[in-house]
């Protein structure tokens, strides 16, 4: 595979009209007035020049955590920077670098196939390598932050590449510095991972322990990779079949007193203690208990096997999805006095400059 930092021949970035329906996993019908695909780091400077002509910049990865309006008039930059390489075989870790445009699952598969183990719990998550740090993707006991070494990002306004370590990225549950900056401030170019050696299986997650073949013996990374794929396929809808953006809400964090009061009233409450003394509540359980699982409002629905996932039943707009999300938030707040926070980015064009 090509080296992501290797400059490819210059190609002019010519914005063009683009149907965005295949570029968002919710499958919302959306169009971009000005769309460019970024294929080489050498195009970054031209992209900054172009971005200056628009009031806003939507940086698009796999579109798997995004709610789009029907028409985007700001500049859309699709990040297609490719390449995966082993930077260093350190005694304590494999150091791997991947281009931001690499498909996340393809990257995880390639790592496991090469014996660079440690990302297998994060198999089958939709999206790209460059989007993974933005929301600090996590599943089955591992977060991106646990395997992260650093990243290189382009500051669009300042026209410079910046290296950031984990502290600079300010990772938290489904959160990073990139979620707190104005959209279009940064373009993540490449991400570096440190996969600890010797490898150690992470089997804390009950579903994973239960999975056949993993109990007892010493599982391999490949066996965990396969088990995670099986669990996800059983619970989560495939965006290629039914449009969705994964978990639509974060699992809310509450203090111990709130959790204890809720648990006393609702004995089935699912909650997980956090290192800081707070509790994470299972939002899927709260939504399910409110009777939303499998229900719909017009073309926007709640998945019938995982209430945390909203689906496009066909022809839904971003407004349909947001109306369903708001109805769910109202019900959960009325019953449990808990505020559910959406996980995806809801894109609203920056208004044209006066
Ligand atoms: N539950 C229900 N009803 C539902 C869904 C869940 O009662 O409809 C209960 C389950 O029985 C379980 C608990 O809620 O006791 C938690 O459910 P699950 O194990 O499926 O995980 P989750 O908390 O719903 C989180 C992540 C997922 C990740 C899984 C596995 C968030 C917002 N979601 O889901 O991430 O795959 O854990 O680690 O943290 C994503 O972010 O898109 C995503 C899929």
Short mmCIF file of C-alpha atoms and ligand atoms in Angstrom, two decimals:
data_model
loop_
_atom_site.label_atom_id
_atom_site.label_comp_id
_atom_site.label_asym_id
_atom_site.label_seq_id
_atom_site.Cartn_x
_atom_site.Cartn_y
_atom_site.Cartn_z
CA UNK A 1 0.00 0.00 0.00
CA UNK A 2 1.24 3.54 -0.69
CA UNK A 3 2.86 5.63 1.97
CA UNK A 4 0.34 8.29 3.13
CA UNK A 5 3.01 10.91 3.64
CA UNK A 6 4.42 10.43 0.15
CA UNK A 7 3.41 13.33 -2.05
CA UNK A 8 1.45 12.22 -5.10
CA UNK A 9 1.39 14.35 -8.28
CA UNK A 10 -0.56 17.58 -7.88
CA UNK A 11 -4.13 17.38 -9.09
CA UNK A 12 -6.27 20.50 -9.22
CA UNK A 13 -9.04 20.52 -6.62
CA UNK A 14 -12.07 21.42 -8.70
CA UNK A 15 -15.27 21.60 -6.67
CA UNK A 16 -18.15 19.79 -8.34
CA UNK A 17 -21.76 19.01 -7.63
CA UNK A 18 -22.10 15.64 -5.82
CA UNK A 19 -24.93 13.41 -4.64
CA UNK A 20 -24.08 12.74 -0.96
CA UNK A 21 -26.55 9.89 -0.47
CA UNK A 22 -23.84 7.20 -0.83
CA UNK A 23 -21.51 9.28 1.38
CA UNK A 24 -23.62 9.03 4.57
CA UNK A 25 -24.46 5.69 6.20
CA UNK A 26 -27.92 6.89 7.24
CA UNK A 27 -28.57 7.01 3.48
CA UNK A 28 -30.20 10.45 3.74
CA UNK A 29 -30.85 12.06 0.38
CA UNK A 30 -28.45 15.01 0.29
CA UNK A 31 -26.56 17.01 -2.31
CA UNK A 32 -23.37 19.03 -2.17
CA UNK A 33 -23.01 22.13 -4.32
CA UNK A 34 -19.19 22.02 -4.06
CA UNK A 35 -17.46 18.70 -3.37
CA UNK A 36 -13.79 17.79 -3.58
CA UNK A 37 -11.92 14.58 -2.80
CA UNK A 38 -8.59 14.98 -1.05
CA UNK A 39 -6.24 12.24 -2.29
CA UNK A 40 -2.77 13.49 -1.34
CA UNK A 41 -1.26 15.64 1.43
CA UNK A 42 0.17 17.85 -1.33
CA UNK A 43 -3.41 19.05 -2.00
CA UNK A 44 -3.90 20.45 1.51
CA UNK A 45 -2.65 23.93 0.74
CA UNK A 46 -4.95 24.21 -2.31
CA UNK A 47 -7.80 23.02 -0.11
CA UNK A 48 -7.14 25.86 2.37
CA UNK A 49 -7.28 28.37 -0.50
CA UNK A 50 -10.55 26.87 -1.71
CA UNK A 51 -12.04 26.73 1.79
CA UNK A 52 -11.45 30.48 2.14
CA UNK A 53 -14.06 31.04 -0.57
CA UNK A 54 -16.84 29.31 1.37
CA UNK A 55 -18.45 30.24 4.71
CA UNK A 56 -17.98 26.71 6.05
CA UNK A 57 -16.11 23.45 5.43
CA UNK A 58 -17.59 20.00 5.99
CA UNK A 59 -14.81 17.43 6.34
CA UNK A 60 -16.27 14.10 5.32
CA UNK A 61 -14.85 10.70 6.22
CA UNK A 62 -17.07 7.64 5.99
CA UNK A 63 -20.19 9.69 6.83
CA UNK A 64 -21.09 7.16 9.50
CA UNK A 65 -21.66 9.62 12.32
CA UNK A 66 -23.40 12.37 10.45
CA UNK A 67 -26.91 13.75 9.94
CA UNK A 68 -27.07 15.78 6.72
CA UNK A 69 -29.62 18.33 5.51
CA UNK A 70 -30.97 17.84 1.95
CA UNK A 71 -28.66 20.51 0.53
CA UNK A 72 -25.13 21.42 1.63
CA UNK A 73 -23.89 24.70 0.13
CA UNK A 74 -20.67 24.89 2.15
CA UNK A 75 -17.55 23.24 0.75
CA UNK A 76 -17.45 19.46 1.31
CA UNK A 77 -13.98 17.87 1.45
CA UNK A 78 -14.04 14.10 1.27
CA UNK A 79 -10.85 12.74 2.83
CA UNK A 80 -9.46 9.89 0.70
CA UNK A 81 -5.86 9.82 1.95
CA UNK A 82 -4.70 6.20 1.74
CA UNK A 83 -1.89 4.03 3.09
CA UNK A 84 -1.03 1.72 5.97
CA UNK A 85 2.53 1.05 7.10
CA UNK A 86 4.52 -0.34 9.99
CA UNK A 87 6.62 2.58 11.25
CA UNK A 88 8.52 0.66 13.92
CA UNK A 89 8.61 -2.79 15.50
CA UNK A 90 9.45 -1.70 19.03
CA UNK A 91 9.97 -4.43 21.65
CA UNK A 92 6.99 -3.04 23.60
CA UNK A 93 4.69 -2.10 20.70
CA UNK A 94 3.98 -2.22 16.99
CA UNK A 95 3.84 1.37 15.75
CA UNK A 96 1.49 1.60 12.77
CA UNK A 97 0.51 4.62 10.69
CA UNK A 98 -2.60 4.84 8.55
CA UNK A 99 -3.94 7.46 6.16
CA UNK A 100 -7.10 9.21 7.36
CA UNK A 101 -9.12 8.01 4.39
CA UNK A 102 -8.53 4.30 5.02
CA UNK A 103 -11.69 2.36 5.81
CA UNK A 104 -11.55 1.59 9.55
CA UNK A 105 -12.62 -2.04 9.36
CA UNK A 106 -10.31 -2.68 6.39
CA UNK A 107 -7.45 -1.24 8.45
CA UNK A 108 -8.29 -3.38 11.51
CA UNK A 109 -8.52 -6.50 9.29
CA UNK A 110 -5.16 -5.71 7.66
CA UNK A 111 -3.53 -5.27 11.09
CA UNK A 112 -4.88 -8.59 12.42
CA UNK A 113 -3.82 -10.33 9.18
CA UNK A 114 -0.29 -8.93 9.62
CA UNK A 115 0.00 -10.06 13.24
CA UNK A 116 -0.25 -6.47 14.56
CA UNK A 117 -2.83 -7.36 17.17
CA UNK A 118 -4.67 -5.03 19.53
CA UNK A 119 -7.45 -3.43 17.49
CA UNK A 120 -9.61 -6.58 17.11
CA UNK A 121 -12.24 -5.42 19.65
CA UNK A 122 -12.89 -2.47 17.34
CA UNK A 123 -13.69 -4.61 14.27
CA UNK A 124 -16.60 -3.74 11.97
CA UNK A 125 -17.07 -0.17 13.17
CA UNK A 126 -18.18 1.83 10.11
CA UNK A 127 -16.21 4.91 9.09
CA UNK A 128 -12.63 5.90 8.37
CA UNK A 129 -9.32 5.97 10.26
CA UNK A 130 -9.39 9.79 10.29
CA UNK A 131 -12.84 9.93 11.87
CA UNK A 132 -11.94 7.45 14.61
CA UNK A 133 -10.10 9.97 16.85
CA UNK A 134 -12.82 12.61 16.47
CA UNK A 135 -15.36 10.67 18.51
CA UNK A 136 -12.81 8.35 20.16
CA UNK A 137 -14.58 5.25 18.83
CA UNK A 138 -14.98 2.43 21.31
CA UNK A 139 -16.52 -1.00 21.60
CA UNK A 140 -16.24 -4.21 23.60
CA UNK A 141 -13.88 -2.87 26.25
CA UNK A 142 -11.41 -0.95 24.03
CA UNK A 143 -11.36 2.70 22.97
CA UNK A 144 -9.28 4.24 20.24
CA UNK A 145 -7.51 6.27 22.96
CA UNK A 146 -6.16 2.99 24.45
CA UNK A 147 -4.20 2.25 21.24
CA UNK A 148 -3.41 5.78 20.12
CA UNK A 149 0.09 7.21 19.76
CA UNK A 150 -0.44 10.43 17.80
CA UNK A 151 -1.86 12.01 14.69
CA UNK A 152 -0.97 14.58 12.09
CA UNK A 153 -3.63 17.14 11.25
CA UNK A 154 -3.79 20.09 8.87
CA UNK A 155 -4.88 23.38 10.36
CA UNK A 156 -6.99 24.74 7.50
CA UNK A 157 -6.81 28.45 8.42
CA UNK A 158 -3.15 28.45 9.50
CA UNK A 159 -2.05 26.23 6.59
CA UNK A 160 0.23 24.02 8.64
CA UNK A 161 0.60 20.41 9.68
CA UNK A 162 0.48 19.80 13.44
CA UNK A 163 1.42 16.62 15.32
CA UNK A 164 -0.82 15.88 18.29
CA UNK A 165 -0.33 13.35 21.07
CA UNK A 166 -3.10 11.83 23.19
CA UNK A 167 -3.03 14.70 25.71
CA UNK A 168 -3.52 17.27 22.92
CA UNK A 169 -6.49 15.27 21.59
CA UNK A 170 -8.19 15.43 25.05
CA UNK A 171 -9.91 12.07 24.73
CA UNK A 172 -12.95 11.18 26.82
CA UNK A 173 -15.93 8.88 26.28
CA UNK A 174 -16.99 9.47 22.65
CA UNK A 175 -15.24 12.82 22.82
CA UNK A 176 -12.06 14.63 21.75
CA UNK A 177 -10.79 18.16 21.18
CA UNK A 178 -12.07 17.92 17.58
CA UNK A 179 -15.68 17.84 18.79
CA UNK A 180 -15.17 21.19 20.56
CA UNK A 181 -13.54 23.15 17.74
CA UNK A 182 -15.44 24.91 14.97
CA UNK A 183 -16.20 22.43 12.15
CA UNK A 184 -13.58 22.59 9.41
CA UNK A 185 -10.77 23.78 11.71
CA UNK A 186 -8.73 20.59 11.24
CA UNK A 187 -8.31 17.90 8.64
CA UNK A 188 -6.84 14.76 10.16
CA UNK A 189 -4.26 13.48 7.69
CA UNK A 190 -2.82 10.34 9.33
CA UNK A 191 -3.10 8.50 12.64
CA UNK A 192 -0.41 6.54 14.50
CA UNK A 193 -1.20 3.60 16.73
CA UNK A 194 0.86 1.83 19.40
CA UNK A 195 -0.28 -1.79 19.70
CA UNK A 196 1.25 -3.18 22.91
CA UNK A 197 3.54 -6.22 22.81
CA UNK A 198 3.11 -8.79 24.17
CA UNK A 199 -0.48 -8.76 23.06
CA UNK A 200 -3.15 -9.31 25.72
CA UNK A 201 -6.76 -10.27 25.03
CA UNK A 202 -9.40 -7.81 26.32
CA UNK A 203 -12.40 -9.92 27.27
CA UNK A 204 -14.03 -7.73 29.93
CA UNK A 205 -17.22 -7.30 27.95
CA UNK A 206 -19.80 -9.95 29.01
CA UNK A 207 -21.04 -10.61 25.45
CA UNK A 208 -17.50 -11.37 24.37
CA UNK A 209 -16.88 -13.77 27.27
CA UNK A 210 -20.07 -15.61 26.40
CA UNK A 211 -19.14 -16.02 22.75
CA UNK A 212 -18.38 -19.64 21.92
CA UNK A 213 -14.72 -20.49 21.51
CA UNK A 214 -13.52 -17.66 23.73
CA UNK A 215 -14.42 -19.23 27.06
CA UNK A 216 -11.68 -21.28 28.70
CA UNK A 217 -8.56 -21.55 26.45
CA UNK A 218 -6.38 -18.71 25.29
CA UNK A 219 -8.16 -16.90 22.46
CA UNK A 220 -6.24 -15.42 19.57
CA UNK A 221 -6.76 -11.90 18.26
CA UNK A 222 -8.32 -13.48 15.17
CA UNK A 223 -10.89 -15.34 17.35
CA UNK A 224 -11.80 -12.08 19.12
CA UNK A 225 -12.01 -10.26 15.77
CA UNK A 226 -14.42 -12.95 14.49
CA UNK A 227 -16.47 -12.92 17.71
CA UNK A 228 -16.83 -9.11 17.65
CA UNK A 229 -17.95 -9.29 14.00
CA UNK A 230 -20.53 -11.96 14.91
CA UNK A 231 -21.89 -9.96 17.86
CA UNK A 232 -22.12 -6.75 15.85
CA UNK A 233 -23.80 -8.49 12.90
CA UNK A 234 -26.38 -10.03 15.27
CA UNK A 235 -27.22 -6.76 17.06
CA UNK A 236 -26.50 -3.88 14.74
CA UNK A 237 -27.98 -3.19 11.32
CA UNK A 238 -25.60 -3.20 8.33
CA UNK A 239 -25.65 0.35 6.88
CA UNK A 240 -25.38 -1.18 3.38
CA UNK A 241 -28.78 -2.81 4.00
CA UNK A 242 -30.58 -0.33 6.28
CA UNK A 243 -29.35 3.21 6.78
CA UNK A 244 -28.09 4.01 10.29
CA UNK A 245 -25.36 5.90 12.15
CA UNK A 246 -24.61 3.33 14.86
CA UNK A 247 -25.54 4.40 18.38
CA UNK A 248 -27.54 7.59 17.97
CA UNK A 249 -27.16 8.62 21.63
CA UNK A 250 -24.28 8.50 24.07
CA UNK A 251 -24.71 6.48 27.22
CA UNK A 252 -25.41 9.28 29.75
CA UNK A 253 -23.08 9.81 32.69
CA UNK A 254 -24.80 10.53 36.01
CA UNK A 255 -23.61 10.95 39.60
CA UNK A 256 -23.90 8.07 42.09
CA UNK A 257 -26.88 9.61 43.93
CA UNK A 258 -28.89 9.91 40.71
CA UNK A 259 -28.01 6.36 39.70
CA UNK A 260 -28.91 4.98 43.17
CA UNK A 261 -32.27 6.77 43.17
CA UNK A 262 -33.08 5.44 39.69
CA UNK A 263 -31.93 1.89 40.56
CA UNK A 264 -34.16 1.90 43.67
CA UNK A 265 -37.15 2.83 41.55
CA UNK A 266 -36.25 0.75 38.47
CA UNK A 267 -34.48 -2.44 39.63
CA UNK A 268 -33.63 -3.50 36.04
CA UNK A 269 -31.61 -0.32 35.40
CA UNK A 270 -28.37 -1.11 33.53
CA UNK A 271 -25.46 1.02 34.77
CA UNK A 272 -21.67 0.81 34.77
CA UNK A 273 -19.45 2.39 37.46
CA UNK A 274 -16.83 4.79 36.07
CA UNK A 275 -13.33 5.44 37.46
CA UNK A 276 -14.42 8.95 38.57
CA UNK A 277 -17.25 7.63 40.78
CA UNK A 278 -20.00 8.45 38.30
CA UNK A 279 -22.13 5.88 36.47
CA UNK A 280 -22.80 5.34 32.80
CA UNK A 281 -26.41 4.38 32.13
CA UNK A 282 -27.28 2.13 29.17
CA UNK A 283 -29.25 4.54 26.96
CA UNK A 284 -30.47 1.56 24.89
CA UNK A 285 -32.14 0.16 28.00
CA UNK A 286 -33.79 3.50 28.87
CA UNK A 287 -35.14 3.88 25.31
CA UNK A 288 -36.24 0.25 25.19
CA UNK A 289 -38.11 0.64 28.52
CA UNK A 290 -39.95 3.65 27.10
CA UNK A 291 -41.32 1.28 24.45
CA UNK A 292 -39.45 2.71 21.47
CA UNK A 293 -37.67 -0.43 20.26
CA UNK A 294 -38.93 -1.35 16.77
CA UNK A 295 -41.24 1.70 16.63
CA UNK A 296 -41.10 4.47 14.07
CA UNK A 297 -42.24 7.98 13.28
CA UNK A 298 -42.82 8.01 9.52
CA UNK A 299 -39.68 6.94 7.64
CA UNK A 300 -37.43 7.22 10.73
CA UNK A 301 -37.37 4.16 12.99
CA UNK A 302 -35.78 2.59 16.07
CA UNK A 303 -33.92 -0.63 15.31
CA UNK A 304 -35.75 -3.73 16.54
CA UNK A 305 -32.66 -5.36 18.14
CA UNK A 306 -30.86 -2.32 19.58
CA UNK A 307 -32.94 0.66 20.69
CA UNK A 308 -29.88 2.94 20.63
CA UNK A 309 -29.75 2.78 16.84
CA UNK A 310 -32.05 4.95 14.70
CA UNK A 311 -32.66 3.74 11.16
CA UNK A 312 -33.76 5.18 7.85
CA UNK A 313 -36.67 2.98 6.79
CA UNK A 314 -36.51 4.50 3.31
CA UNK A 315 -36.69 8.08 2.14
CA UNK A 316 -36.05 9.68 5.55
CA UNK A 317 -34.61 13.19 5.71
CA UNK A 318 -32.33 14.51 8.42
CA UNK A 319 -35.36 16.33 9.85
CA UNK A 320 -37.27 13.01 10.14
CA UNK A 321 -34.39 11.43 12.07
CA UNK A 322 -34.08 14.48 14.35
CA UNK A 323 -37.86 14.53 15.02
CA UNK A 324 -37.69 10.89 16.14
CA UNK A 325 -34.61 11.60 18.25
CA UNK A 326 -36.41 14.52 19.94
CA UNK A 327 -39.48 12.38 20.72
CA UNK A 328 -37.23 9.73 22.32
CA UNK A 329 -35.33 12.37 24.32
CA UNK A 330 -38.63 13.77 25.63
CA UNK A 331 -39.91 10.35 26.74
CA UNK A 332 -36.65 9.39 28.44
CA UNK A 333 -36.45 12.77 30.19
CA UNK A 334 -40.08 12.57 31.35
CA UNK A 335 -39.70 9.09 32.77
CA UNK A 336 -36.12 9.03 34.08
CA UNK A 337 -35.17 12.74 34.28
CA UNK A 338 -32.09 11.87 32.22
CA UNK A 339 -30.96 13.92 29.23
CA UNK A 340 -29.87 11.89 26.22
CA UNK A 341 -27.21 13.51 24.08
CA UNK A 342 -27.04 12.64 20.36
CA UNK A 343 -23.74 11.16 19.23
CA UNK A 344 -23.64 12.06 15.50
CA UNK A 345 -22.66 15.43 14.15
CA UNK A 346 -25.76 17.27 12.95
CA UNK A 347 -24.58 19.38 10.00
CA UNK A 348 -26.01 22.84 9.53
CA UNK A 349 -24.38 25.00 6.86
CA UNK A 350 -22.63 28.10 8.08
CA UNK A 351 -24.65 31.03 6.63
CA UNK A 352 -23.20 32.85 3.59
CA UNK A 353 -20.94 35.77 4.55
CA UNK A 354 -22.81 39.08 4.45
N1 LIG B 1 -30.20 -2.81 26.08
C1 LIG B 1 -31.55 -3.00 26.16
N2 LIG B 1 -32.32 -2.75 25.06
C2 LIG B 1 -31.77 -2.32 23.89
C3 LIG B 1 -30.37 -2.12 23.80
C4 LIG B 1 -29.60 -2.37 24.91
O1 LIG B 1 -32.08 -3.38 27.20
O2 LIG B 1 -32.52 -2.13 22.94
C5 LIG B 1 -29.36 -3.14 27.25
C6 LIG B 1 -28.54 -4.40 26.97
O3 LIG B 1 -29.24 -5.55 27.34
C7 LIG B 1 -27.34 -4.19 27.84
C8 LIG B 1 -27.16 -2.67 27.83
O4 LIG B 1 -28.40 -2.12 27.43
O5 LIG B 1 -27.58 -4.60 29.14
C9 LIG B 1 -26.05 -2.21 26.93
O6 LIG B 1 -26.28 -2.62 25.59
P1 LIG B 1 -25.08 -3.05 24.62
O7 LIG B 1 -24.20 -4.01 25.29
O8 LIG B 1 -25.69 -3.44 23.30
O9 LIG B 1 -24.19 -1.76 24.44
P2 LIG B 1 -24.58 -0.24 24.33
O10 LIG B 1 -24.25 0.45 25.61
O11 LIG B 1 -25.97 -0.12 23.82
C10 LIG B 1 -22.23 0.59 23.53
C11 LIG B 1 -21.71 1.48 22.44
C12 LIG B 1 -21.66 0.72 21.13
C13 LIG B 1 -20.72 -0.47 21.31
C14 LIG B 1 -21.25 -1.35 22.46
C15 LIG B 1 -20.29 -2.45 22.79
C16 LIG B 1 -22.29 3.75 23.02
C17 LIG B 1 -23.19 4.90 22.76
N3 LIG B 1 -22.55 2.65 22.31
O12 LIG B 1 -23.58 0.27 23.19
O13 LIG B 1 -21.11 1.58 20.15
O14 LIG B 1 -20.62 -1.23 20.12
O15 LIG B 1 -21.41 -0.56 23.65
O16 LIG B 1 -19.17 -1.94 23.44
O17 LIG B 1 -21.39 3.85 23.85
C18 LIG B 1 -21.62 3.13 18.44
O18 LIG B 1 -21.04 3.99 19.11
O19 LIG B 1 -22.12 3.41 17.31
C19 LIG B 1 -21.76 1.79 18.96
C20 LIG B 1 -22.46 0.84 18.31
#
